[in-house]
Amino acid sequence: MKDLFIEKMYEISKKPYQRFLKKGKAWDINVNQLIQLPSDSLGFHLGCFLLKYNFEIQPKLEDHDIIHVLTNTRVSVVEEIGMQYYLLGNGKRSLYLLMVILSGTLFYPTRFRYFKQQYQRGKQAHEFYRLDFLNMLTIPIINIQQTFNIK
């Protein structure tokens, strides 16, 4: 029931977030183009991630799925919250991130140890959440992960 509530809150907040808070342009790329990239590339791995979970590219929210791919984070509600803790540890600060962390901590207090581990993982990585991922789609994913100490 908690998962359903949080998923519904995400769906309600996604459109205004995309429209009013995300300043960048939507990427002009589709899943078929991504999976045509070299098999070791960030873009190919993004395409595989989208296909695996039957997701579509969300305009202006493409970086979110890239973070999933780079950090090897799945898409359950608890893991989504954990990924926000990872980003907090990596230095990201936003109202949306803080709302997810606050609500996630309140809804899942028994998972706080996991959330803290994700925060620590994010602190160990070099800041990467602000990178221009669109221009990095052809770079081997392992190179990015090693360069930024993403584990």
PDB file of C-alpha atoms in Angstrom:
ATOM      1  CA  MET A   1       0.000   0.000   0.000  1.00  0.00           C
ATOM      2  CA  LYS A   2       2.898   2.377   0.818  1.00  0.00           C
ATOM      3  CA  ASP A   3       4.501   1.624  -2.532  1.00  0.00           C
ATOM      4  CA  LEU A   4       1.260   2.380  -4.350  1.00  0.00           C
ATOM      5  CA  PHE A   5       0.879   5.701  -2.534  1.00  0.00           C
ATOM      6  CA  ILE A   6       4.437   6.783  -3.344  1.00  0.00           C
ATOM      7  CA  GLU A   7       4.087   5.705  -6.987  1.00  0.00           C
ATOM      8  CA  LYS A   8       0.869   7.746  -7.248  1.00  0.00           C
ATOM      9  CA  MET A   9       2.582  10.781  -5.722  1.00  0.00           C
ATOM     10  CA  TYR A  10       5.348  10.427  -8.308  1.00  0.00           C
ATOM     11  CA  GLU A  11       2.850  10.270 -11.160  1.00  0.00           C
ATOM     12  CA  ILE A  12       1.039  13.356  -9.886  1.00  0.00           C
ATOM     13  CA  SER A  13       4.232  15.368  -9.409  1.00  0.00           C
ATOM     14  CA  LYS A  14       6.079  14.258 -12.561  1.00  0.00           C
ATOM     15  CA  LYS A  15       4.347  16.512 -15.102  1.00  0.00           C
ATOM     16  CA  PRO A  16       4.674  19.786 -13.146  1.00  0.00           C
ATOM     17  CA  TYR A  17       8.283  18.872 -12.313  1.00  0.00           C
ATOM     18  CA  GLN A  18       9.077  18.280 -15.998  1.00  0.00           C
ATOM     19  CA  ARG A  19       7.343  21.431 -17.118  1.00  0.00           C
ATOM     20  CA  PHE A  20       8.323  23.992 -14.507  1.00  0.00           C
ATOM     21  CA  LEU A  21      11.502  22.803 -12.813  1.00  0.00           C
ATOM     22  CA  LYS A  22      13.498  20.994 -15.496  1.00  0.00           C
ATOM     23  CA  LYS A  23      15.207  23.635 -17.614  1.00  0.00           C
ATOM     24  CA  GLY A  24      17.050  21.536 -20.192  1.00  0.00           C
ATOM     25  CA  LYS A  25      15.795  20.353 -23.557  1.00  0.00           C
ATOM     26  CA  ALA A  26      14.362  16.900 -24.107  1.00  0.00           C
ATOM     27  CA  TRP A  27      16.751  14.560 -25.881  1.00  0.00           C
ATOM     28  CA  ASP A  28      15.968  13.872 -29.510  1.00  0.00           C
ATOM     29  CA  ILE A  29      16.670  10.138 -29.316  1.00  0.00           C
ATOM     30  CA  ASN A  30      14.689   6.929 -29.044  1.00  0.00           C
ATOM     31  CA  VAL A  31      15.301   3.472 -27.630  1.00  0.00           C
ATOM     32  CA  ASN A  32      16.017   1.963 -31.067  1.00  0.00           C
ATOM     33  CA  GLN A  33      18.807   4.495 -31.611  1.00  0.00           C
ATOM     34  CA  LEU A  34      20.244   3.762 -28.167  1.00  0.00           C
ATOM     35  CA  ILE A  35      20.476   0.011 -28.706  1.00  0.00           C
ATOM     36  CA  GLN A  36      22.288   0.612 -32.002  1.00  0.00           C
ATOM     37  CA  LEU A  37      25.201   2.173 -30.094  1.00  0.00           C
ATOM     38  CA  PRO A  38      28.254   0.065 -29.178  1.00  0.00           C
ATOM     39  CA  SER A  39      27.355  -2.637 -26.654  1.00  0.00           C
ATOM     40  CA  ASP A  40      29.733  -1.260 -24.025  1.00  0.00           C
ATOM     41  CA  SER A  41      28.421   2.308 -24.280  1.00  0.00           C
ATOM     42  CA  LEU A  42      26.334   4.238 -21.779  1.00  0.00           C
ATOM     43  CA  GLY A  43      23.652   4.739 -24.420  1.00  0.00           C
ATOM     44  CA  PHE A  44      23.356   1.041 -25.210  1.00  0.00           C
ATOM     45  CA  HIS A  45      23.025   0.256 -21.495  1.00  0.00           C
ATOM     46  CA  LEU A  46      20.368   2.967 -21.173  1.00  0.00           C
ATOM     47  CA  GLY A  47      18.447   1.419 -24.070  1.00  0.00           C
ATOM     48  CA  CYS A  48      18.657  -2.025 -22.447  1.00  0.00           C
ATOM     49  CA  PHE A  49      17.460  -0.588 -19.127  1.00  0.00           C
ATOM     50  CA  LEU A  50      14.462   1.043 -20.798  1.00  0.00           C
ATOM     51  CA  LEU A  51      13.582  -2.158 -22.655  1.00  0.00           C
ATOM     52  CA  LYS A  52      14.063  -4.360 -19.575  1.00  0.00           C
ATOM     53  CA  TYR A  53      11.549  -2.349 -17.558  1.00  0.00           C
ATOM     54  CA  ASN A  54       9.327  -1.512 -20.530  1.00  0.00           C
ATOM     55  CA  PHE A  55       9.955   2.213 -19.987  1.00  0.00           C
ATOM     56  CA  GLU A  56       9.881   5.049 -22.457  1.00  0.00           C
ATOM     57  CA  ILE A  57      12.258   7.983 -22.473  1.00  0.00           C
ATOM     58  CA  GLN A  58      10.708  10.690 -20.289  1.00  0.00           C
ATOM     59  CA  PRO A  59      11.331  14.123 -21.858  1.00  0.00           C
ATOM     60  CA  LYS A  60      13.638  16.260 -19.690  1.00  0.00           C
ATOM     61  CA  LEU A  61      13.992  13.385 -17.196  1.00  0.00           C
ATOM     62  CA  GLU A  62      16.480  11.312 -19.176  1.00  0.00           C
ATOM     63  CA  ASP A  63      19.235  11.867 -16.603  1.00  0.00           C
ATOM     64  CA  HIS A  64      17.189   9.988 -13.998  1.00  0.00           C
ATOM     65  CA  ASP A  65      17.357   6.755 -15.976  1.00  0.00           C
ATOM     66  CA  ILE A  66      21.049   7.345 -16.706  1.00  0.00           C
ATOM     67  CA  ILE A  67      21.669   7.517 -12.948  1.00  0.00           C
ATOM     68  CA  HIS A  68      19.856   4.176 -12.583  1.00  0.00           C
ATOM     69  CA  VAL A  69      22.159   2.678 -15.207  1.00  0.00           C
ATOM     70  CA  LEU A  70      25.390   4.133 -13.842  1.00  0.00           C
ATOM     71  CA  THR A  71      24.648   3.174 -10.228  1.00  0.00           C
ATOM     72  CA  ASN A  72      23.090  -0.175 -11.152  1.00  0.00           C
ATOM     73  CA  THR A  73      19.917   0.732  -9.257  1.00  0.00           C
ATOM     74  CA  ARG A  74      16.696  -1.138  -9.963  1.00  0.00           C
ATOM     75  CA  VAL A  75      13.280   0.489  -9.920  1.00  0.00           C
ATOM     76  CA  SER A  76      11.420  -0.634  -6.797  1.00  0.00           C
ATOM     77  CA  VAL A  77      10.115   2.193  -4.627  1.00  0.00           C
ATOM     78  CA  VAL A  78      12.714   1.534  -1.905  1.00  0.00           C
ATOM     79  CA  GLU A  79      15.523   1.475  -4.490  1.00  0.00           C
ATOM     80  CA  GLU A  80      14.259   4.732  -6.026  1.00  0.00           C
ATOM     81  CA  ILE A  81      14.413   6.326  -2.586  1.00  0.00           C
ATOM     82  CA  GLY A  82      17.853   4.807  -2.091  1.00  0.00           C
ATOM     83  CA  MET A  83      18.986   6.360  -5.351  1.00  0.00           C
ATOM     84  CA  GLN A  84      17.909   9.773  -4.090  1.00  0.00           C
ATOM     85  CA  TYR A  85      19.996   9.173  -0.964  1.00  0.00           C
ATOM     86  CA  TYR A  86      22.900   8.263  -3.284  1.00  0.00           C
ATOM     87  CA  LEU A  87      22.439  11.553  -5.128  1.00  0.00           C
ATOM     88  CA  LEU A  88      22.255  13.462  -1.834  1.00  0.00           C
ATOM     89  CA  GLY A  89      25.580  11.906  -0.873  1.00  0.00           C
ATOM     90  CA  ASN A  90      26.942  12.880  -4.282  1.00  0.00           C
ATOM     91  CA  GLY A  91      26.099  16.521  -3.607  1.00  0.00           C
ATOM     92  CA  LYS A  92      22.776  17.003  -5.338  1.00  0.00           C
ATOM     93  CA  ARG A  93      20.341  19.317  -3.600  1.00  0.00           C
ATOM     94  CA  SER A  94      16.828  19.942  -4.859  1.00  0.00           C
ATOM     95  CA  LEU A  95      13.404  20.338  -3.367  1.00  0.00           C
ATOM     96  CA  TYR A  96      12.200  17.233  -5.200  1.00  0.00           C
ATOM     97  CA  LEU A  97      15.086  15.114  -3.890  1.00  0.00           C
ATOM     98  CA  LEU A  98      14.492  16.316  -0.338  1.00  0.00           C
ATOM     99  CA  MET A  99      10.759  15.556  -0.593  1.00  0.00           C
ATOM    100  CA  VAL A 100      11.499  11.995  -1.767  1.00  0.00           C
ATOM    101  CA  ILE A 101      14.017  11.466   1.010  1.00  0.00           C
ATOM    102  CA  LEU A 102      11.703  12.851   3.687  1.00  0.00           C
ATOM    103  CA  SER A 103       8.667  10.863   2.574  1.00  0.00           C
ATOM    104  CA  GLY A 104      10.759   7.762   1.923  1.00  0.00           C
ATOM    105  CA  THR A 105      12.326   7.887   5.369  1.00  0.00           C
ATOM    106  CA  LEU A 106       8.925   8.351   7.002  1.00  0.00           C
ATOM    107  CA  PHE A 107       7.310   5.533   5.002  1.00  0.00           C
ATOM    108  CA  TYR A 108      10.242   3.109   5.256  1.00  0.00           C
ATOM    109  CA  PRO A 109      12.015   3.701   8.592  1.00  0.00           C
ATOM    110  CA  THR A 110      13.098   0.053   8.695  1.00  0.00           C
ATOM    111  CA  ARG A 111      15.105   0.601   5.498  1.00  0.00           C
ATOM    112  CA  PHE A 112      17.153   3.461   6.911  1.00  0.00           C
ATOM    113  CA  ARG A 113      20.306   1.315   7.040  1.00  0.00           C
ATOM    114  CA  TYR A 114      19.991   0.708   3.274  1.00  0.00           C
ATOM    115  CA  PHE A 115      19.350   4.418   2.672  1.00  0.00           C
ATOM    116  CA  LYS A 116      22.437   5.332   4.717  1.00  0.00           C
ATOM    117  CA  GLN A 117      24.533   2.850   2.700  1.00  0.00           C
ATOM    118  CA  GLN A 118      23.352   4.487  -0.513  1.00  0.00           C
ATOM    119  CA  TYR A 119      24.205   7.923   0.878  1.00  0.00           C
ATOM    120  CA  GLN A 120      27.715   6.684   1.701  1.00  0.00           C
ATOM    121  CA  ARG A 121      28.108   5.210  -1.799  1.00  0.00           C
ATOM    122  CA  GLY A 122      27.163   8.601  -3.239  1.00  0.00           C
ATOM    123  CA  LYS A 123      29.713  10.376  -1.033  1.00  0.00           C
ATOM    124  CA  GLN A 124      32.457   8.027  -2.235  1.00  0.00           C
ATOM    125  CA  ALA A 125      31.758   8.813  -5.885  1.00  0.00           C
ATOM    126  CA  HIS A 126      33.100  11.960  -7.524  1.00  0.00           C
ATOM    127  CA  GLU A 127      30.325  14.400  -8.337  1.00  0.00           C
ATOM    128  CA  PHE A 128      28.718  13.199 -11.549  1.00  0.00           C
ATOM    129  CA  TYR A 129      25.021  14.037 -11.393  1.00  0.00           C
ATOM    130  CA  ARG A 130      25.513  17.301 -13.329  1.00  0.00           C
ATOM    131  CA  LEU A 131      27.311  15.771 -16.311  1.00  0.00           C
ATOM    132  CA  ASP A 132      26.026  16.281 -19.843  1.00  0.00           C
ATOM    133  CA  PHE A 133      24.986  12.659 -20.310  1.00  0.00           C
ATOM    134  CA  LEU A 134      23.551  13.208 -23.787  1.00  0.00           C
ATOM    135  CA  ASN A 135      27.076  13.874 -25.052  1.00  0.00           C
ATOM    136  CA  MET A 136      28.401  10.823 -23.215  1.00  0.00           C
ATOM    137  CA  LEU A 137      26.119   8.157 -24.700  1.00  0.00           C
ATOM    138  CA  THR A 138      28.881   6.633 -26.844  1.00  0.00           C
ATOM    139  CA  ILE A 139      31.438   6.422 -24.014  1.00  0.00           C
ATOM    140  CA  PRO A 140      31.974   2.976 -22.504  1.00  0.00           C
ATOM    141  CA  ILE A 141      29.972   2.788 -19.282  1.00  0.00           C
ATOM    142  CA  ILE A 142      32.848   1.223 -17.375  1.00  0.00           C
ATOM    143  CA  ASN A 143      35.054   4.242 -18.184  1.00  0.00           C
ATOM    144  CA  ILE A 144      32.489   6.618 -16.698  1.00  0.00           C
ATOM    145  CA  GLN A 145      31.988   4.466 -13.620  1.00  0.00           C
ATOM    146  CA  GLN A 146      35.728   4.155 -13.025  1.00  0.00           C
ATOM    147  CA  THR A 147      36.481   7.823 -13.687  1.00  0.00           C
ATOM    148  CA  PHE A 148      33.811   8.983 -11.216  1.00  0.00           C
ATOM    149  CA  ASN A 149      34.274   6.101  -8.753  1.00  0.00           C
ATOM    150  CA  ILE A 150      30.643   5.059  -9.183  1.00  0.00           C
ATOM    151  CA  LYS A 151      30.017   1.792  -7.363  1.00  0.00           C
TER     152      LYS A 151
END
